Amino acid sequence: MPPSSSKQKRLAEKAAKQASKGGLGVKDESTTGTSTPNGSVNGGSSFNTPMSSRSAATSVEDLNSMARLQILTDRSAAGVLVSDSKGRDVKIESFTLSFHGRLLIEGAEIALNYGQRYGLLGENGSGKSTFLQSIAERDIDIPEHIDIYLVRGEAEPAEINAVDFIVESAKKKVAKIEKRIEDLSMADDVDEMALEAAYEELEEMDPNTFEAKAGSILHGLGFTQAMMKRPTKDMSGGWRMRVALARALFVKPHILLLDEPTNHLDLGAVVWLEAYLSTYNHILVITSHSQDFMDSVCTNIMELTPKKKMVYYTGNYTTFVRTKNENEVNQMKAYNKQQEEIAHIKKFIASAGTYANLVKQAKSKQKIIDKMEAAGLIEKVETQRPLRFNFEDVSKLPPPILAFNDVAFSYSGKKEDYLYQNLSFGIDMDSRIAILGANGTGKSTLLNLVMGLLQPCSGTISKHTSLKLAKYSQHSADQLPYDKSPIEYFDALYREKYPEKDVMAWRAQLGRFGLSGQHQTSPIRQLSDGLRNRVVFAQLAMEHPHILLLDEPTNHLDMTSIDALARAIKEYEGGVVIVSHDFRLISQVAEELWEVKNKKIRNLTREDITIVDYKKLLVKDSVNALERAKLFSKTQQKAKT
């Protein structure tokens, strides 16, 4: 069978290129020896380098020792890449990871299959973010043709606008793909599958639609046309974070790693991102505190367990919870049955005495136990102690304790710039209010008006004379002294106010919010973002406020922590006002839904609109926007037809 026209063209191009270099098209035999592929382990022997089975086994066995020798560095990783160095999947065996001298993952298997979307679960401080950084920075030598993108910081402040910033990155990726196509085409032995995959990737990028696609993604993440044209240097950190996220979504890397991608988004943008990522057809690994988000996006769950292993489950978060519970019930049944069998055998052995015939039977029975132990006994399921947060009781104040009367506000003070106008409402100690609305409508500004950090341009805000307020901000943890431990911070902050309290009192207070042991004494900079947020909650509780104002309180918290926060809010005797993009938390604690829109506050609860109804409206708008912008990938469209 004659070669295809495309292959003939590639052969002609290769011959011309070799001729231009003065080559005769003859292979240099001195360069055909075994080369070291990309999948090497920390600069050591590659898994694919020819070696005896004994040396391979030895290298695997030594990996944990290597990790422990390097454990004094900030982050240390070891592992063996066992996936095909030319393939699309990534598989690493005996993966070990440590950070600041603490072992996070030990001897785990990492398996990332092309086309799958993984939700990464684990307790706060277990090492999820460190794991993502390790993969992104190729601590294990993942092949270069697999591009990896971790969204972990803001776009650089520069003169360039958001659209051009994204398009510039996309053009760089196109150039890289074209160079790879050229190299593959000119190879002596053309890898047809790799070449086809590269062409498919280039087609998916579709340079002719760059600006339109970039604008559609930015619009989905909440940008107006005017904001898209604004230089990134004139944007706040939160908006530059969205630009960085938009760039990652546009470039569509082989492996996309998203660490809490919803943290800087409003509910509408969260729902749009949820719809967009549910079509992602490369490899996606996300951490998220939102059950709704993970249910909609994830095809698989990977759990980083307290035993420092990675356990995989097929299905979304809800399926994971059900499957894990069923597995644990079955494991406990098997454990109890085995323990009863062992106890029965031991009882027989103990009663055998010195009778010759019984002694022989007893030895036989002992061999049964020995075989069980050699094969590995079934482990008892270790149930984690339930995590609880606790906001202490406060004295009751008679209503009204806080009231807005015909309030209007703008930062400029000009009427034409008003964020709000004619606001009149009250908040009491039994209030449980969730404030909804797009970014930029003034949700956080409203909380600052309540706190007294801002003053209205017109109207009045009246407060009870004894009213105490406390506010949690999504940036509160950034204000903590990173060089101190939580205990040192509390002692310095409250020593004069509470001279009767000692270190044990601070330990107890931090313990009320799930911080214990080493987490209480380590420098705050070594704590995960979720644990730092718990320090802030413990501090808020010390203020004994009558009303808690919580601005995005679920950022960086794990699912268990969010449930603990929800229970603490329900048990709290003061008032609570929440700004959150977490549908699950809102559904658990909010008794009233207020939407900030068109300079007004609309009470959705009085219109019988629930948070479920509100999300359905946002989902419908997001799906329509994606379809209009043709952002569903061609592969997804083919799969649907």
XYZ file of C-alpha atoms in Angstrom:
641
model
C 0.000 0.000 0.000
C 1.540 3.388 -1.057
C 2.028 6.019 1.665
C -0.692 8.652 2.128
C -0.309 12.071 0.528
C 0.290 13.695 3.932
C 3.044 11.182 4.694
C 4.616 11.709 1.233
C 4.613 15.462 1.943
C 6.320 14.943 5.309
C 8.976 12.672 3.739
C 9.654 15.267 1.039
C 9.970 18.033 3.676
C 12.345 15.877 5.698
C 14.531 15.089 2.685
C 14.664 18.778 1.740
C 15.615 19.779 5.272
C 18.389 17.197 5.453
C 19.680 18.243 2.023
C 19.774 21.894 3.104
C 21.986 20.905 6.012
C 24.373 19.038 3.676
C 23.253 15.640 4.989
C 22.893 12.599 2.729
C 19.911 11.130 4.523
C 22.086 8.401 6.031
C 21.510 7.540 9.679
C 24.458 8.153 11.997
C 24.910 4.827 13.763
C 26.766 6.484 16.613
C 23.536 8.112 17.797
C 21.276 5.078 17.800
C 22.170 3.736 21.215
C 19.700 3.651 24.082
C 18.729 7.186 25.041
C 17.439 8.235 28.433
C 13.730 9.075 28.082
C 11.966 11.913 29.829
C 10.511 9.749 32.554
C 13.503 9.698 34.872
C 13.147 9.700 38.629
C 14.733 12.737 40.297
C 17.687 12.547 37.965
C 18.241 8.855 38.711
C 17.854 5.863 36.433
C 14.885 6.014 34.122
C 12.232 3.363 34.495
C 12.523 2.672 30.751
C 16.316 2.357 30.774
C 17.284 -1.323 30.271
C 18.208 -2.913 33.583
C 17.775 -6.207 35.340
C 14.583 -6.962 37.249
C 16.630 -7.017 40.438
C 18.028 -3.502 39.909
C 14.543 -2.223 39.081
C 13.143 -3.702 42.261
C 15.995 -2.259 44.283
C 15.394 1.234 42.871
C 11.733 1.049 43.856
C 12.533 -0.201 47.335
C 15.013 2.634 47.885
C 12.548 5.391 46.982
C 11.150 5.776 50.497
C 14.677 5.939 51.878
C 15.533 8.631 49.347
C 12.482 10.640 50.390
C 13.427 10.436 54.056
C 17.003 11.552 53.299
C 15.645 14.627 51.492
C 12.969 15.383 54.060
C 14.826 18.391 55.465
C 14.113 20.404 52.302
C 10.868 22.379 51.940
C 9.330 19.943 49.479
C 10.733 16.570 48.521
C 9.242 14.011 46.140
C 10.242 10.601 44.803
C 8.499 8.129 42.538
C 8.766 5.938 39.461
C 7.068 6.975 36.221
C 5.687 3.735 34.750
C 3.347 5.081 32.065
C 4.292 5.106 28.380
C 6.674 8.041 27.850
C 4.879 8.801 24.557
C 1.358 8.276 25.883
C -1.348 10.584 27.196
C -1.821 8.973 30.613
C 0.408 9.556 33.638
C 1.087 6.792 36.138
C 3.594 7.059 38.978
C 4.320 4.240 41.425
C 5.799 4.470 44.923
C 5.137 8.214 45.061
C 6.378 9.821 48.281
C 6.029 13.507 49.166
C 7.135 15.559 52.169
C 6.911 19.241 53.036
C 8.772 21.135 55.782
C 9.978 17.834 57.198
C 6.486 16.321 57.442
C 5.626 13.228 55.408
C 2.400 13.840 53.437
C 2.222 10.931 50.981
C 4.086 7.633 51.260
C 4.391 4.866 48.665
C 1.216 5.885 46.835
C 0.144 5.206 43.267
C -0.704 8.262 41.145
C -2.862 7.436 38.116
C -4.149 10.226 35.862
C -5.937 8.968 32.754
C -6.609 11.128 29.715
C -10.217 12.295 29.454
C -10.922 11.958 33.184
C -11.758 14.741 35.645
C -10.514 14.046 39.176
C -11.685 15.607 42.416
C -8.843 15.572 44.965
C -10.089 15.141 48.541
C -8.269 15.245 51.863
C -8.388 16.940 55.236
C -7.133 20.510 55.660
C -3.354 20.262 55.979
C -3.121 16.771 54.448
C -1.038 18.010 51.500
C -3.456 18.508 48.580
C -1.987 21.838 47.432
C 1.571 20.583 47.918
C 0.741 17.548 45.773
C -0.594 19.748 42.964
C 2.559 21.901 43.118
C 4.732 18.798 42.983
C 2.996 17.569 39.822
C 3.036 21.043 38.228
C 6.741 21.538 38.892
C 7.543 18.028 37.621
C 9.261 16.787 40.764
C 8.833 13.484 38.953
C 9.976 13.825 35.318
C 6.699 13.758 33.426
C 7.299 13.732 29.622
C 7.686 17.184 28.090
C 4.936 16.695 25.492
C 2.470 16.691 28.407
C 1.947 20.349 29.268
C 0.826 21.055 32.835
C -0.842 24.184 34.145
C -1.538 24.970 37.804
C -3.628 28.053 38.546
C -2.176 29.305 41.810
C -1.535 33.019 41.398
C -2.751 36.198 39.788
C -1.989 37.343 36.261
C 0.922 39.765 36.185
C -0.043 43.456 36.512
C 0.910 44.980 33.146
C -0.210 47.391 30.420
C -1.715 44.509 28.413
C -5.487 43.939 28.656
C -7.148 40.670 29.646
C -8.026 39.490 26.114
C -4.555 40.174 24.712
C -2.968 38.562 27.778
C -4.862 35.333 27.077
C -4.341 35.398 23.302
C -0.590 35.946 23.775
C -0.368 32.782 25.903
C -2.428 30.851 23.353
C -0.130 31.899 20.511
C 2.859 30.596 22.480
C 1.144 27.226 22.868
C 0.313 27.102 19.140
C 3.967 27.790 18.316
C 5.019 24.983 20.667
C 2.560 22.522 19.075
C 3.712 23.497 15.555
C 7.346 22.944 16.599
C 6.409 19.519 17.977
C 4.611 18.654 14.728
C 7.688 19.684 12.770
C 10.001 17.583 14.962
C 7.711 14.550 14.753
C 7.382 14.929 10.965
C 11.145 15.106 10.473
C 11.904 12.082 12.649
C 13.455 9.052 10.950
C 10.718 6.837 12.354
C 7.541 8.942 12.361
C 5.261 8.288 15.331
C 1.938 8.495 13.505
C -0.182 8.356 16.677
C 1.754 11.149 18.382
C 1.627 13.224 15.200
C -2.124 12.743 14.852
C -2.608 13.745 18.511
C -0.541 16.914 17.946
C -2.584 17.848 14.877
C -5.780 17.209 16.861
C -4.503 19.487 19.642
C -3.673 22.225 17.126
C -7.119 21.940 15.536
C -8.741 22.202 18.953
C -6.875 25.447 19.666
C -8.302 26.971 16.420
C -6.273 30.247 16.148
C -8.936 31.893 13.958
C -11.293 32.174 16.950
C -8.806 33.298 19.622
C -10.237 36.728 20.461
C -13.878 35.605 20.380
C -13.192 32.580 22.602
C -11.099 34.640 25.042
C -13.919 37.177 25.331
C -16.512 34.446 25.894
C -14.489 32.841 28.700
C -13.865 36.194 30.387
C -17.575 37.040 30.090
C -18.467 33.709 31.721
C -16.140 34.564 34.609
C -17.907 37.885 35.160
C -16.017 40.409 32.997
C -17.876 43.166 31.169
C -16.641 44.391 27.775
C -15.131 47.468 29.435
C -13.268 45.361 32.012
C -11.804 43.114 29.289
C -10.143 46.144 27.692
C -8.686 47.373 30.984
C -4.923 46.796 31.573
C -4.298 44.050 34.108
C -2.310 46.539 36.242
C -5.565 48.408 36.889
C -7.391 45.293 38.167
C -7.689 44.084 41.747
C -6.020 40.841 42.804
C -9.305 38.940 42.609
C -9.925 39.988 39.003
C -6.322 39.226 37.997
C -6.857 35.785 39.505
C -9.810 35.368 37.152
C -7.621 36.395 34.222
C -5.133 33.665 35.193
C -7.980 31.152 35.412
C -9.347 32.272 32.027
C -5.893 31.812 30.470
C -5.678 28.244 31.781
C -9.169 27.402 30.501
C -8.374 28.889 27.093
C -5.003 27.152 26.648
C -6.525 23.780 27.633
C -3.344 22.077 28.878
C -2.917 18.307 28.822
C -3.104 18.372 32.637
C -5.054 21.218 34.240
C -4.634 21.552 38.008
C -7.079 23.832 39.806
C -6.684 24.507 43.524
C -9.987 25.913 44.827
C -10.854 27.623 41.510
C -14.154 29.055 42.796
C -12.633 31.096 45.625
C -12.757 34.446 43.834
C -15.989 33.851 41.919
C -19.594 34.851 42.492
C -22.436 32.326 42.200
C -23.051 33.055 38.518
C -19.387 32.587 37.584
C -19.204 29.400 39.708
C -22.130 27.894 37.802
C -20.594 28.929 34.452
C -17.227 27.371 35.406
C -19.038 24.241 36.574
C -20.712 23.895 33.154
C -17.469 24.610 31.284
C -15.309 22.148 33.217
C -17.912 19.387 32.925
C -16.891 19.212 29.230
C -13.105 19.245 29.824
C -11.734 16.351 27.761
C -8.054 16.285 28.748
C -6.906 15.571 32.358
C -8.358 17.734 35.126
C -7.487 17.591 38.836
C -9.335 19.965 41.156
C -9.618 20.628 44.844
C -12.898 22.223 45.849
C -14.935 22.772 48.992
C -18.189 22.657 47.005
C -20.070 19.365 46.815
C -22.327 20.726 44.052
C -19.300 21.724 41.996
C -17.581 18.342 42.343
C -20.800 16.472 41.617
C -21.234 18.339 38.332
C -17.598 18.277 37.189
C -15.855 15.122 38.430
C -15.808 11.700 36.787
C -13.473 10.294 39.464
C -12.452 11.016 43.050
C -8.940 10.573 44.436
C -8.772 10.668 48.229
C -5.585 11.453 50.134
C -6.190 9.367 53.260
C -4.858 9.862 56.822
C -2.603 6.850 56.093
C -0.864 8.937 53.413
C -2.158 6.834 50.507
C -4.140 7.820 47.411
C -7.385 5.868 46.987
C -9.414 6.127 43.767
C -13.168 5.976 43.267
C -15.187 6.063 40.051
C -17.985 8.618 39.956
C -18.638 12.064 41.434
C -18.554 13.197 45.063
C -21.996 11.852 46.001
C -21.102 8.455 44.517
C -17.805 8.530 46.416
C -19.560 9.110 49.767
C -21.986 6.254 49.127
C -19.297 3.841 47.881
C -16.919 4.634 50.736
C -19.641 4.089 53.334
C -20.594 0.755 51.757
C -16.936 -0.325 51.629
C -16.424 0.548 55.281
C -19.571 -1.341 56.356
C -18.417 -4.425 54.437
C -14.878 -4.090 55.795
C -16.157 -3.969 59.398
C -18.306 -7.044 58.799
C -15.302 -8.925 57.428
C -13.111 -7.629 60.283
C -15.572 -8.746 62.979
C -16.001 -12.160 61.351
C -12.237 -12.688 61.162
C -11.713 -11.544 64.771
C -14.431 -13.961 65.957
C -12.740 -16.782 64.049
C -9.331 -15.929 65.565
C -10.838 -15.699 69.073
C -12.531 -19.096 68.611
C -9.260 -20.712 67.458
C -7.286 -19.173 70.329
C -9.874 -20.413 72.816
C -9.459 -23.960 71.465
C -5.648 -23.698 71.642
C -5.819 -22.465 75.242
C -8.083 -25.361 76.236
C -5.974 -28.026 74.540
C -3.787 -28.523 77.605
C -1.181 -31.306 77.335
C -3.337 -33.993 75.736
C -1.299 -35.393 72.853
C -4.149 -35.561 70.328
C -5.378 -32.039 71.239
C -1.861 -30.559 71.156
C -1.510 -31.734 67.547
C -4.837 -30.090 66.661
C -3.807 -26.922 68.507
C -0.597 -26.656 66.456
C -2.649 -27.080 63.281
C -5.011 -24.346 64.409
C -2.074 -22.054 65.217
C -0.845 -22.507 61.644
C -4.201 -21.154 60.434
C -3.689 -17.989 62.490
C -0.074 -17.708 61.250
C -1.269 -17.916 57.636
C -3.899 -15.199 58.279
C -1.256 -12.890 59.744
C 1.191 -13.589 56.914
C -1.476 -12.739 54.335
C -2.383 -9.603 56.276
C -5.256 -9.286 58.698
C -8.298 -7.231 57.797
C -7.897 -3.787 59.341
C -10.484 -2.203 61.571
C -12.093 0.891 60.069
C -10.789 3.901 61.986
C -13.553 6.456 62.378
C -12.300 10.011 62.606
C -13.441 12.039 65.602
C -16.191 14.398 64.394
C -14.866 17.901 63.761
C -16.720 20.639 65.626
C -16.496 24.407 65.522
C -17.900 26.350 68.449
C -18.947 29.998 68.645
C -19.570 30.715 72.318
C -22.936 31.901 73.616
C -23.557 35.650 73.742
C -25.913 37.799 75.778
C -29.222 38.665 74.097
C -29.978 42.199 72.931
C -33.577 43.306 72.405
C -34.474 44.217 68.798
C -33.963 46.312 66.838
C -30.192 46.003 67.108
C -29.232 47.212 63.615
C -31.319 49.088 61.034
C -30.691 50.723 57.632
C -32.997 53.672 56.925
C -33.166 54.905 53.304
C -29.404 54.336 52.835
C -27.514 55.235 49.639
C -23.789 54.756 49.020
C -21.054 55.233 46.425
C -17.293 55.369 46.872
C -17.074 58.635 44.951
C -19.962 60.169 46.898
C -21.655 61.023 43.593
C -25.302 60.135 43.070
C -24.685 58.787 39.555
C -22.205 56.258 41.005
C -24.527 54.873 43.708
C -24.095 51.153 44.390
C -27.253 51.282 46.524
C -30.172 53.601 46.850
C -33.140 53.733 49.261
C -32.002 50.688 51.302
C -34.159 49.995 54.354
C -33.919 46.767 56.357
C -33.150 45.390 59.822
C -30.859 42.689 61.212
C -31.457 41.021 64.596
C -29.865 38.250 66.635
C -32.103 35.617 65.088
C -31.227 36.669 61.498
C -29.720 34.047 59.149
C -29.216 35.944 55.903
C -27.332 34.947 52.728
C -26.488 37.798 50.358
C -26.405 36.819 46.684
C -25.430 38.732 43.558
C -22.784 39.194 40.896
C -19.318 40.486 41.746
C -19.202 44.274 41.702
C -22.787 44.749 42.865
C -21.597 45.640 46.377
C -22.051 42.566 48.596
C -18.795 43.066 50.519
C -19.410 46.825 50.560
C -22.728 46.174 52.307
C -20.919 44.232 55.048
C -18.456 47.100 55.459
C -21.375 49.517 55.876
C -22.824 47.240 58.562
C -19.426 47.140 60.307
C -19.145 50.925 60.206
C -15.985 50.788 58.082
C -17.852 52.868 55.481
C -20.415 55.639 55.992
C -23.561 56.098 53.865
C -23.818 59.055 51.470
C -27.410 59.541 52.581
C -29.779 57.905 55.037
C -28.870 56.494 58.450
C -27.606 53.253 59.998
C -28.701 52.871 63.620
C -27.197 50.346 66.038
C -27.860 49.169 69.586
C -25.382 50.838 71.939
C -24.095 47.484 73.227
C -23.899 45.823 69.799
C -20.641 43.952 69.054
C -19.880 42.906 65.480
C -17.193 40.603 64.093
C -16.342 40.153 60.433
C -14.596 37.323 58.622
C -13.095 38.331 55.265
C -11.705 36.024 52.592
C -8.442 37.954 53.088
C -8.417 37.724 56.905
C -5.897 34.871 56.954
C -3.444 36.999 54.953
C -3.225 39.382 57.926
C -1.952 36.700 60.335
C 1.704 36.913 61.494
C 3.268 34.090 59.485
C 6.378 33.877 61.653
C 4.395 33.065 64.827
C 2.579 29.881 65.809
C -1.169 30.083 66.513
C -0.537 29.801 70.254
C 2.081 32.591 70.178
C -0.293 34.756 68.147
C -3.178 34.299 70.611
C -0.933 34.921 73.584
C 0.378 38.179 72.095
C -3.112 39.294 71.017
C -5.058 38.553 74.215
C -2.493 38.522 77.049
C -3.488 41.975 78.332
C -7.217 41.561 77.715
C -7.375 38.169 79.466
C -4.449 38.073 81.967
C -5.979 35.080 83.763
C -5.690 32.850 80.662
C -2.572 30.788 79.947
C -1.241 28.582 77.147
C -3.723 25.821 77.968
C -6.595 28.270 77.432
C -5.276 29.131 73.950
C -4.839 25.431 73.188
C -8.464 24.817 74.171
C -9.722 27.734 72.072
C -7.820 26.599 68.973
C -8.960 23.045 69.619
C -12.586 24.217 69.408
C -11.900 24.860 65.714
C -10.065 21.650 64.909
C -6.478 22.847 65.436
C -4.529 20.457 67.610
C -1.052 19.092 68.270
C 1.651 20.242 65.854
C -0.735 22.643 64.086
C -0.925 24.766 67.249
C 2.848 25.125 67.573
C 4.031 25.280 63.934
C 4.679 28.686 62.328
C 1.497 29.895 60.627
C 3.332 30.052 57.286
C 3.639 26.234 57.405
C -0.108 25.735 57.854
C -2.402 25.111 54.900
C -4.806 27.865 53.850
C -7.686 25.940 55.419
C -5.926 25.678 58.777
C -5.080 29.389 58.728
C -8.757 30.141 58.213
C -9.554 28.058 61.298
C -7.157 30.275 63.286
C -9.217 33.282 62.137
C -12.491 31.629 63.187
C -11.023 30.853 66.615
C -10.050 34.521 66.912
C -13.555 35.713 65.891
C -15.117 33.536 68.565
C -12.939 35.259 71.194
C -14.674 38.573 70.369
C -18.097 37.227 71.504
C -20.010 39.169 68.807
C -23.787 39.576 68.650
C -23.700 39.438 64.847
C -21.212 37.530 62.701
C -20.518 38.854 59.189
C -18.956 36.132 57.044
C -17.550 37.110 53.630
C -16.756 33.892 51.689
C -16.092 31.820 54.836
C -15.753 28.476 53.004
C -12.686 29.422 50.954
C -9.976 26.754 51.454
C -12.043 24.762 53.958
C -12.556 21.050 53.328
C -16.026 19.471 53.270
C -15.791 18.331 56.898
C -14.837 21.843 58.041
C -17.737 23.391 56.110
C -20.192 20.992 57.766
C -18.665 21.865 61.160
C -19.026 25.576 60.350
C -22.665 25.050 59.331
C -23.422 23.270 62.625
C -21.675 26.027 64.603
C -23.732 28.704 62.818
C -26.968 26.821 63.535
C -26.066 26.533 67.238
C -24.849 30.127 67.507
C -27.244 32.395 69.399
C -26.307 35.600 67.553
C -27.212 36.871 64.094
C -25.353 35.767 60.943
C -25.004 37.465 57.559
C -23.169 35.444 54.893
C -21.752 36.297 51.496
C -20.881 32.958 49.895
C -20.656 31.148 46.559
C -21.143 27.793 48.327
C -24.670 26.581 47.551
C -24.407 23.788 50.112
C -23.561 26.083 53.039
C -26.320 28.506 52.024
C -28.861 25.678 51.840
C -27.799 24.472 55.317
C -27.895 27.755 57.256
C -29.692 30.565 55.396
C -33.277 31.367 56.350
C -33.438 34.436 54.106
C -31.950 35.032 50.640
C -31.219 38.629 49.654
C -30.111 39.412 46.097
C -28.156 42.632 45.502
C -29.083 43.895 42.026
C -29.864 47.191 40.296
C -28.948 49.247 43.417
C -31.605 47.416 45.465
C -31.892 44.422 47.766
C -34.475 41.905 46.641
C -35.771 39.463 49.268
C -36.008 36.211 47.284
C -37.408 34.273 50.237
C -40.533 36.426 50.272
C -41.026 35.434 46.623
C -40.699 31.728 47.515
C -37.424 31.422 45.572
C -35.076 28.872 47.170
C -31.339 28.541 46.621
C -32.071 25.486 44.423
C -34.396 27.586 42.241
C -31.786 30.341 42.063
C -29.085 27.917 40.913
C -31.348 26.437 38.230
C -31.770 29.899 36.714
C -27.982 30.429 36.729
C -27.334 26.986 35.185
C -29.762 27.677 32.346
C -28.058 31.008 31.586
C -24.565 29.453 31.738
C -25.325 26.538 29.404
C -26.943 28.886 26.894
C -23.892 31.176 27.013
C -21.500 28.251 26.434
C -23.491 26.967 23.483
C -23.732 30.435 21.918
C -19.979 30.912 22.258
C -19.309 27.373 20.920
C -16.995 26.689 23.841
C -17.955 23.022 24.052
C -14.992 21.194 22.506
C -15.242 19.463 19.143
C -14.499 16.158 20.835
C -17.459 16.706 23.163
C -19.710 17.609 20.250
C -18.704 14.450 18.405
C -19.448 12.411 21.512
C -22.928 13.923 21.799
C -23.901 13.161 18.172
